[in-house]
Amino acid sequence: MITRRQFFKGGIAAFTVGYAAPEFLSDLARAQGAASRTLVVLDLTGGNDGLSFLVPYTDSFYYSRRPTIAIPAGTVLQVGADSSGKALGLHPKLTGLQEIFNQGRLAIVQRAGYENSSRSHFSGTDIWSTGNPPNTQGSGWLGRYLSTVKPLDPLSAWTTTGDTPHALQSSGVPVASVPNVAGYAFASPNGGAEAALERTAAANIASHVPVDQPHVAFVGASVQAAMATLDRVATVAQYKPSVAYPNNGFGQALQAVAGAMVKGLGTRVFFVTTGGYDTHASQDPITDTGAYARLMTTLDGGLKAFFDDLKGTGLLSDTLVLSFSEFGRRISENGSRGTDHGAASPMLAMGGLVRGGLYGTAASLNPDAANPTLENNGADVHFETDFRSVYARIIDNWLGGDSVGVLGGNFRKPGLDFV
Amino acid sequence: MADPRIEHLLRRAGFGASADDLAVFGNLSYGAAVDRVINYELVPDDVDSKIGQPGYVGMTSNGAFSPNTAINDARQRWLFRMVHSNRPLQEKMALFWHNYFATGYTKLAGAIQAANATRALAAKPSEDPAGQKGQIELFRERALGPLSEMLVAVAQDPAMLVWLDGNTNTKAKPQENFGRELMELFTRGVGFYTEDDVYAAARVFTGWNLQGDTRSTTGAFGFVYNPNAHETTAKTFSFPIYGDGGRTIPSRSASAGMQDGIDLIGALAGHPETARRLATKLYGFFVSETSDPPSSFIDRLAQMYLQSGTRIGPVIQYLFSSAEFQAPSAYFSRYSWPVEYVVKAMKETGWTGFSLGSTLSPLVSMGQQLFEPPDVAGWSLGRDWFSTGAMLTRMNFASTLAGNQKFNLSTAAAPAKQSPQAVLNYMLSRMTMPDVTGAVYNDLLAYAGAVTGTWTGSTAQMQAKTSGLAHLILGSAEYQFL
């Protein structure tokens, strides 16, 4: 909770630049460093098929290895060529992202992954969450970053999921789990004045700290933090976005994130998920109603609305969206017109200060076992950029943290300067 | 209740005590109560026949109640058992094993479809068209038996074969997932095996596959040992496999190769590291999470486990009979898991007219959806349950339950209606939590006494205050402990 004293200590940056602040004020806030910057981490759960997302439409092996699920070259959305000269196109449903790409505010890091990529959803997710492939049961990378932030507020980390994502978990780091803003409220079995009495009593009860019982005190602090954040979160329910968000879970989650930012709640890291990427069968990225095409429609609609909304409120330059998925998928389609678990896949970074473009190089899909851009006897895309290099760039250059400390090693990669 | 140790026992060995439970246990000595809890085989297992009967907590299902094929119905049936079973320890151990061998529904549903994933996790054989036995039934059956036998049953369990990819483990493509977790999570623990052990264990279980019909929702599917898929060369480990200290599982013919896995599991179950690791987990689950386990006590539990042929029952009996368990300092030293919290709240507040369907969404937000642990390592316990949003969800669940039980609570509290303090004392006697004294008690009393006009004990006042107090008590930090 922000006390009056902390507010003054935090200075102007402590209330970020909501409420259509005058330009000089937002410049001042930015000048105070990274304290007002927000990171929105987006988990595409299930394993995103990178080759349907960013299509290598000039690679003949893409078509020969995917006889029924390759996207026709004439329909992809052109985004030019990568540094190796390979022309690539976005999925046809990503019209909003193409527009953002053309504005230079979308970066795509190709072939992100790590050595000996896990093909398991849960260990893959743990690896991406911890940033520590050898020990995937430890704390999350975002949680470790947050544990270095002072002061930490109960709303510093906000997940739109019902549980606490592994990436945010770290001892002593509170995470507000707000799957639904309207539900993040003090409910009462009674109405009116009686409910108000209960709320006062609950706050009073939680204010006593039993120093001789640290375990009770710990839970009591959680109650206190909940009570102290209720009203701030409730303001988000009043948020009227400047654009219409798609009426699906992903769109609504992003609307809540935008609301929290505009209302100036001080959250540093948001976590949002959208699922359904485990496309083993009937993947169909081509027809409008196909499974993968619908995933892209959902993704594009949500992100474009979010981008436009933040642009309208002046917060775009304080926002960075980063997407990841636990693995990419096999290059060749399987017997059920889908794709099985693979290895590397692209990551997205989007925001007002992003240096857009295509980072890294696309794989050659030639199934020759000696093809160095593939692995597993030419079955899967081999990683080129360690995902922790992407994390490192964000920790160092966006959040103002120390990536070596947070990631337990130096993963900085020259040239990976998307932000 | 004369003996506070019995209430402590019922919170830990079960899910707390309803008035009915107290009537059963109230007149027993502590030793007799322990015996009754542990020897649950003597108590009829008729709890499922009470589903849908008046006087028991209700269910909300999407169409006909189908706990063998619809996962949310399976969740509600299990919660019903936690509330109403006369064999509380059996359900408590099933929960312990569910976390220990954490297997998640979503991956199974992706592999074998929703209905069969539910069957694999939760079907009662007597109600399944093919006699399919859900994993949770296996945990109930073997709750207090030898770990060595439990491990074999789990290694051959259809849900586990899908969950840790044993179904794809063949000599052409050895699959390490199960072999690794067997050593890391189910037996010895991190640091007590090498990567070479993982490769060897993967080869040991080649051919331990799944067969049958996983497409139709009435077909049978289950474990099969596939000799043709078994890798027959010798496998050498970094630790002893045999009583003579031998570390190598010998080369066997393909047809005899299933014995490799039996040998490895037997060895792992009987290792001292496994004994200490399990003893430490049982200590945290049953005795205390707020003090470090005394090394000598863990040693005694581990010895008991090894001497009894890896049986769990004698360890639990010893544990409940120990001074460490019975010490008042152990009371309320365990952070409640969300399902424990929800069930205890219902048992102590009341359930008539309440539906378990109202617990499902809150349990997700509290961080514990049954049959959906976050990964094979299970849930993060202790303090990890208490994020801000999760705690608020607990408080709001308390509100939902208290509001639902308003009429029942005010009726039950009627004999205390002479004063707000009497009502408060009645409510505190109904709910079990650490003694509420001083400032917290005074806050509750101030709330109870805050009425418009004067206190008359009217129905309106009684309904408002009994439900309000239930909400505040269930939502307090103190109540979150068992």
PDB file of N, CA and C in Angstrom, chain A residues 201 204-210, chain B residues 424 435-447 478:
ATOM      1  N   ALA A 201     -14.214  -3.768  10.740  1.00  0.00           N
ATOM      2  CA  ALA A 201     -13.750  -4.772  11.701  1.00  0.00           C
ATOM      3  C   ALA A 201     -12.642  -5.625  11.086  1.00  0.00           C
ATOM      4  N   ASN A 204      -9.483  -3.684  11.119  1.00  0.00           N
ATOM      5  CA  ASN A 204      -8.952  -3.584  12.480  1.00  0.00           C
ATOM      6  C   ASN A 204      -8.294  -4.883  12.920  1.00  0.00           C
ATOM      7  N   ILE A 205      -8.973  -6.000  12.649  1.00  0.00           N
ATOM      8  CA  ILE A 205      -8.443  -7.291  13.075  1.00  0.00           C
ATOM      9  C   ILE A 205      -7.088  -7.540  12.421  1.00  0.00           C
ATOM     10  N   ALA A 206      -6.993  -7.200  11.142  1.00  0.00           N
ATOM     11  CA  ALA A 206      -5.743  -7.461  10.425  1.00  0.00           C
ATOM     12  C   ALA A 206      -4.618  -6.519  10.842  1.00  0.00           C
ATOM     13  N   SER A 207      -4.966  -5.439  11.528  1.00  0.00           N
ATOM     14  CA  SER A 207      -3.937  -4.458  11.873  1.00  0.00           C
ATOM     15  C   SER A 207      -3.095  -4.882  13.075  1.00  0.00           C
ATOM     16  N   HIS A 208      -3.555  -5.873  13.825  1.00  0.00           N
ATOM     17  CA  HIS A 208      -2.772  -6.339  14.973  1.00  0.00           C
ATOM     18  C   HIS A 208      -1.741  -7.341  14.485  1.00  0.00           C
ATOM     19  N   VAL A 209      -0.497  -7.089  14.769  1.00  0.00           N
ATOM     20  CA  VAL A 209       0.563  -7.982  14.309  1.00  0.00           C
ATOM     21  C   VAL A 209       1.055  -8.823  15.483  1.00  0.00           C
ATOM     22  N   PRO A 210       0.757 -10.107  15.494  1.00  0.00           N
ATOM     23  CA  PRO A 210       1.219 -10.953  16.597  1.00  0.00           C
ATOM     24  C   PRO A 210       2.708 -11.271  16.432  1.00  0.00           C
TER      25      PRO A 210
ATOM     26  N   LEU B 424     -21.068 -13.803  20.193  1.00  0.00           N
ATOM     27  CA  LEU B 424     -19.670 -13.931  19.782  1.00  0.00           C
ATOM     28  C   LEU B 424     -19.036 -15.188  20.374  1.00  0.00           C
ATOM     29  N   ASP B 435      -6.596 -19.521  20.153  1.00  0.00           N
ATOM     30  CA  ASP B 435      -7.366 -18.694  21.085  1.00  0.00           C
ATOM     31  C   ASP B 435      -7.346 -17.242  20.656  1.00  0.00           C
ATOM     32  N   VAL B 436      -8.525 -16.682  20.540  1.00  0.00           N
ATOM     33  CA  VAL B 436      -8.627 -15.274  20.165  1.00  0.00           C
ATOM     34  C   VAL B 436      -8.728 -14.466  21.448  1.00  0.00           C
ATOM     35  N   THR B 437      -7.728 -13.662  21.672  1.00  0.00           N
ATOM     36  CA  THR B 437      -7.703 -12.900  22.919  1.00  0.00           C
ATOM     37  C   THR B 437      -7.428 -11.443  22.610  1.00  0.00           C
ATOM     38  N   GLY B 438      -7.486 -10.634  23.634  1.00  0.00           N
ATOM     39  CA  GLY B 438      -7.040  -9.253  23.547  1.00  0.00           C
ATOM     40  C   GLY B 438      -7.661  -8.473  22.414  1.00  0.00           C
ATOM     41  N   ALA B 439      -6.792  -7.879  21.613  1.00  0.00           N
ATOM     42  CA  ALA B 439      -7.236  -6.896  20.630  1.00  0.00           C
ATOM     43  C   ALA B 439      -8.192  -7.498  19.592  1.00  0.00           C
ATOM     44  N   VAL B 440      -7.899  -8.697  19.123  1.00  0.00           N
ATOM     45  CA  VAL B 440      -8.749  -9.285  18.093  1.00  0.00           C
ATOM     46  C   VAL B 440     -10.135  -9.578  18.657  1.00  0.00           C
ATOM     47  N   TYR B 441     -10.144 -10.133  19.862  1.00  0.00           N
ATOM     48  CA  TYR B 441     -11.435 -10.403  20.509  1.00  0.00           C
ATOM     49  C   TYR B 441     -12.226  -9.104  20.662  1.00  0.00           C
ATOM     50  N   ASN B 442     -11.535  -8.048  21.080  1.00  0.00           N
ATOM     51  CA  ASN B 442     -12.224  -6.773  21.293  1.00  0.00           C
ATOM     52  C   ASN B 442     -12.778  -6.202  19.991  1.00  0.00           C
ATOM     53  N   ASP B 443     -12.052  -6.393  18.888  1.00  0.00           N
ATOM     54  CA  ASP B 443     -12.556  -5.929  17.589  1.00  0.00           C
ATOM     55  C   ASP B 443     -13.830  -6.680  17.197  1.00  0.00           C
ATOM     56  N   LEU B 444     -13.804  -8.006  17.424  1.00  0.00           N
ATOM     57  CA  LEU B 444     -14.985  -8.813  17.104  1.00  0.00           C
ATOM     58  C   LEU B 444     -16.166  -8.385  17.983  1.00  0.00           C
ATOM     59  N   LEU B 445     -15.868  -8.132  19.255  1.00  0.00           N
ATOM     60  CA  LEU B 445     -16.928  -7.751  20.184  1.00  0.00           C
ATOM     61  C   LEU B 445     -17.506  -6.383  19.808  1.00  0.00           C
ATOM     62  N   ALA B 446     -16.615  -5.488  19.407  1.00  0.00           N
ATOM     63  CA  ALA B 446     -17.092  -4.156  19.004  1.00  0.00           C
ATOM     64  C   ALA B 446     -18.016  -4.279  17.789  1.00  0.00           C
ATOM     65  N   TYR B 447     -17.640  -5.172  16.863  1.00  0.00           N
ATOM     66  CA  TYR B 447     -18.503  -5.384  15.698  1.00  0.00           C
ATOM     67  C   TYR B 447     -19.844  -5.981  16.132  1.00  0.00           C
ATOM     68  N   GLU B 478      -5.871 -15.826  11.645  1.00  0.00           N
ATOM     69  CA  GLU B 478      -5.766 -16.916  12.609  1.00  0.00           C
ATOM     70  C   GLU B 478      -6.473 -18.179  12.112  1.00  0.00           C
TER      71      GLU B 478
END
